[in-house]
Short mmCIF file of N, CA and C in Angstrom, two decimals:
data_model
loop_
_atom_site.label_atom_id
_atom_site.label_comp_id
_atom_site.label_asym_id
_atom_site.label_seq_id
_atom_site.Cartn_x
_atom_site.Cartn_y
_atom_site.Cartn_z
N CYS W 297 0.83 -1.20 0.00
CA CYS W 297 0.00 0.00 0.00
C CYS W 297 0.88 1.26 0.00
N CYS W 298 1.71 1.37 0.99
CA CYS W 298 2.55 2.58 1.08
C CYS W 298 3.52 2.67 -0.08
N THR W 299 4.07 1.54 -0.50
CA THR W 299 4.99 1.59 -1.63
C THR W 299 4.26 1.92 -2.91
N ASP W 300 3.01 1.44 -3.05
CA ASP W 300 2.22 1.80 -4.22
C ASP W 300 1.99 3.31 -4.26
N MET W 301 1.63 3.89 -3.13
CA MET W 301 1.37 5.33 -3.08
C MET W 301 2.64 6.10 -3.42
N LYS W 302 3.77 5.65 -2.93
CA LYS W 302 5.04 6.31 -3.23
C LYS W 302 5.32 6.24 -4.73
N MET W 303 5.02 5.10 -5.34
CA MET W 303 5.23 4.96 -6.78
C MET W 303 4.34 5.92 -7.55
N TYR W 304 3.09 6.08 -7.11
CA TYR W 304 2.19 7.01 -7.77
C TYR W 304 2.66 8.45 -7.60
N GLU W 305 3.15 8.78 -6.41
CA GLU W 305 3.67 10.12 -6.17
C GLU W 305 4.88 10.40 -7.05
N ASP W 306 5.75 9.41 -7.19
CA ASP W 306 6.91 9.56 -8.06
C ASP W 306 6.47 9.72 -9.52
N ALA W 307 5.53 8.89 -9.94
CA ALA W 307 5.02 8.98 -11.31
C ALA W 307 4.40 10.35 -11.56
N LEU W 308 3.63 10.82 -10.61
CA LEU W 308 2.99 12.13 -10.74
C LEU W 308 4.03 13.22 -10.92
N TRP W 309 5.07 13.17 -10.11
CA TRP W 309 6.13 14.17 -10.22
C TRP W 309 6.73 14.16 -11.62
N HIS W 310 7.02 12.96 -12.13
CA HIS W 310 7.63 12.85 -13.46
C HIS W 310 6.67 13.31 -14.57
N TYR W 311 5.40 12.95 -14.46
CA TYR W 311 4.42 13.41 -15.46
C TYR W 311 4.29 14.93 -15.42
N GLN W 312 4.28 15.52 -14.23
CA GLN W 312 4.18 16.97 -14.12
C GLN W 312 5.44 17.65 -14.66
N GLU W 313 6.58 17.07 -14.41
CA GLU W 313 7.83 17.62 -14.94
C GLU W 313 7.84 17.54 -16.47
N ALA W 314 7.39 16.42 -17.00
CA ALA W 314 7.30 16.28 -18.46
C ALA W 314 6.35 17.33 -19.03
N ASP W 315 5.25 17.57 -18.36
CA ASP W 315 4.29 18.58 -18.81
C ASP W 315 4.93 19.97 -18.80
N ARG W 316 5.68 20.29 -17.76
CA ARG W 316 6.35 21.60 -17.70
C ARG W 316 7.33 21.76 -18.87
N ILE W 317 8.06 20.72 -19.17
CA ILE W 317 9.02 20.78 -20.28
C ILE W 317 8.28 20.94 -21.60
N LYS W 318 7.22 20.16 -21.80
CA LYS W 318 6.46 20.26 -23.04
C LYS W 318 5.87 21.66 -23.22
N GLN W 319 5.41 22.26 -22.14
CA GLN W 319 4.84 23.60 -22.24
C GLN W 319 5.88 24.63 -22.66
N LYS W 320 7.13 24.37 -22.34
CA LYS W 320 8.20 25.29 -22.73
C LYS W 320 8.59 25.13 -24.19
N ILE W 321 8.52 23.91 -24.72
CA ILE W 321 9.04 23.68 -26.06
C ILE W 321 7.97 23.60 -27.15
N PHE W 322 6.71 23.36 -26.76
CA PHE W 322 5.64 23.27 -27.74
C PHE W 322 4.73 24.49 -27.64
N PHE W 323 3.94 24.70 -28.70
CA PHE W 323 2.95 25.76 -28.64
C PHE W 323 1.82 25.34 -27.70
N ALA W 324 1.00 26.28 -27.32
CA ALA W 324 0.03 26.09 -26.23
C ALA W 324 -0.96 24.95 -26.45
N ASP W 325 -1.33 24.68 -27.68
CA ASP W 325 -2.32 23.64 -27.95
C ASP W 325 -1.72 22.46 -28.69
N HIS W 326 -0.52 22.08 -28.34
CA HIS W 326 0.13 20.94 -28.99
C HIS W 326 -0.50 19.64 -28.52
N PRO W 327 -0.75 18.67 -29.42
CA PRO W 327 -1.37 17.41 -29.03
C PRO W 327 -0.63 16.66 -27.93
N SER W 328 0.66 16.83 -27.83
CA SER W 328 1.42 16.15 -26.80
C SER W 328 0.98 16.57 -25.40
N LEU W 329 0.47 17.79 -25.28
CA LEU W 329 0.01 18.27 -23.98
C LEU W 329 -1.26 17.54 -23.54
N VAL W 330 -2.05 17.07 -24.50
CA VAL W 330 -3.23 16.28 -24.16
C VAL W 330 -2.80 15.00 -23.44
N THR W 331 -1.77 14.36 -23.96
CA THR W 331 -1.25 13.14 -23.34
C THR W 331 -0.77 13.42 -21.93
N SER W 332 -0.10 14.54 -21.73
CA SER W 332 0.36 14.90 -20.39
C SER W 332 -0.81 15.04 -19.42
N LEU W 333 -1.85 15.73 -19.86
CA LEU W 333 -3.02 15.91 -19.00
C LEU W 333 -3.68 14.57 -18.67
N LEU W 334 -3.76 13.68 -19.65
CA LEU W 334 -4.34 12.36 -19.40
C LEU W 334 -3.48 11.55 -18.42
N ASN W 335 -2.18 11.60 -18.59
CA ASN W 335 -1.29 10.85 -17.69
C ASN W 335 -1.40 11.36 -16.26
N ILE W 336 -1.45 12.67 -16.10
CA ILE W 336 -1.57 13.24 -14.76
C ILE W 336 -2.93 12.88 -14.16
N GLY W 337 -3.98 12.98 -14.96
CA GLY W 337 -5.30 12.61 -14.49
C GLY W 337 -5.38 11.15 -14.08
N MET W 338 -4.80 10.27 -14.88
CA MET W 338 -4.80 8.85 -14.57
C MET W 338 -4.08 8.58 -13.25
N THR W 339 -2.99 9.26 -13.03
CA THR W 339 -2.24 9.05 -11.80
C THR W 339 -3.02 9.52 -10.59
N TYR W 340 -3.66 10.69 -10.69
CA TYR W 340 -4.51 11.15 -9.58
C TYR W 340 -5.64 10.16 -9.33
N SER W 341 -6.20 9.60 -10.39
CA SER W 341 -7.26 8.62 -10.23
C SER W 341 -6.76 7.38 -9.49
N MET W 342 -5.58 6.92 -9.83
CA MET W 342 -4.99 5.76 -9.15
C MET W 342 -4.70 6.05 -7.68
N MET W 343 -4.52 7.34 -7.36
CA MET W 343 -4.28 7.76 -5.98
C MET W 343 -5.59 8.07 -5.25
N ASN W 344 -6.72 7.78 -5.90
CA ASN W 344 -8.06 8.02 -5.35
C ASN W 344 -8.39 9.50 -5.17
N ASN W 345 -7.71 10.37 -5.91
CA ASN W 345 -8.01 11.80 -5.91
C ASN W 345 -8.87 12.09 -7.14
N TYR W 346 -10.11 11.64 -7.07
CA TYR W 346 -10.98 11.64 -8.24
C TYR W 346 -11.37 13.04 -8.71
N SER W 347 -11.57 13.97 -7.81
CA SER W 347 -11.97 15.31 -8.25
C SER W 347 -10.83 15.99 -9.01
N ILE W 348 -9.60 15.80 -8.57
CA ILE W 348 -8.46 16.36 -9.29
C ILE W 348 -8.29 15.65 -10.62
N ALA W 349 -8.44 14.33 -10.61
CA ALA W 349 -8.34 13.54 -11.85
C ALA W 349 -9.36 14.03 -12.86
N LEU W 350 -10.59 14.24 -12.42
CA LEU W 350 -11.65 14.70 -13.31
C LEU W 350 -11.30 16.03 -13.95
N ASP W 351 -10.71 16.94 -13.18
CA ASP W 351 -10.30 18.23 -13.72
C ASP W 351 -9.30 18.03 -14.86
N TYR W 352 -8.31 17.17 -14.67
CA TYR W 352 -7.31 16.93 -15.72
C TYR W 352 -7.94 16.25 -16.93
N TYR W 353 -8.86 15.30 -16.71
CA TYR W 353 -9.53 14.65 -17.82
C TYR W 353 -10.36 15.65 -18.62
N GLN W 354 -11.06 16.54 -17.93
CA GLN W 354 -11.87 17.54 -18.62
C GLN W 354 -11.00 18.49 -19.43
N ARG W 355 -9.88 18.89 -18.86
CA ARG W 355 -8.95 19.76 -19.59
C ARG W 355 -8.41 19.05 -20.83
N ALA W 356 -8.13 17.75 -20.69
CA ALA W 356 -7.62 16.97 -21.83
C ALA W 356 -8.68 16.90 -22.93
N ILE W 357 -9.93 16.69 -22.55
CA ILE W 357 -11.01 16.62 -23.54
C ILE W 357 -11.15 17.97 -24.26
N GLU W 358 -11.16 19.04 -23.51
CA GLU W 358 -11.29 20.37 -24.11
C GLU W 358 -10.16 20.65 -25.09
N MET W 359 -8.94 20.33 -24.68
CA MET W 359 -7.79 20.59 -25.54
C MET W 359 -7.83 19.68 -26.76
N SER W 360 -8.20 18.42 -26.58
CA SER W 360 -8.21 17.50 -27.72
C SER W 360 -9.22 17.93 -28.76
N ARG W 361 -10.33 18.51 -28.33
CA ARG W 361 -11.32 19.01 -29.28
C ARG W 361 -10.77 20.15 -30.12
N LYS W 362 -9.84 20.90 -29.56
CA LYS W 362 -9.24 22.02 -30.28
C LYS W 362 -8.14 21.56 -31.23
N VAL W 363 -7.33 20.60 -30.81
CA VAL W 363 -6.09 20.32 -31.53
C VAL W 363 -6.10 19.04 -32.36
N LEU W 364 -7.01 18.13 -32.08
CA LEU W 364 -7.03 16.87 -32.83
C LEU W 364 -8.15 16.89 -33.86
N PRO W 365 -7.93 16.19 -34.97
CA PRO W 365 -9.00 16.16 -35.99
C PRO W 365 -10.22 15.41 -35.47
N PRO W 366 -11.39 15.70 -36.04
CA PRO W 366 -12.59 14.96 -35.62
C PRO W 366 -12.37 13.46 -35.88
N HIS W 367 -12.99 12.64 -35.10
CA HIS W 367 -12.90 11.19 -35.23
C HIS W 367 -11.52 10.65 -34.88
N HIS W 368 -10.75 11.41 -34.16
CA HIS W 368 -9.42 10.92 -33.76
C HIS W 368 -9.57 9.90 -32.66
#
């Protein structure tokens, strides 16, 4: 249990760091940022932080509608 939570915390840190880097090198609506939001949301979900996860999932959906072609 505790080691699982530590692994999720470590994963979250790495996903957030990757997101920060992507935001610096890509334009604001780059498709790669959608993946970052999904990864962060998934990790929060695995940590039982569902309201935070939902926020990231919603942001990912909004961004994907802007940057990905229909039927993607």
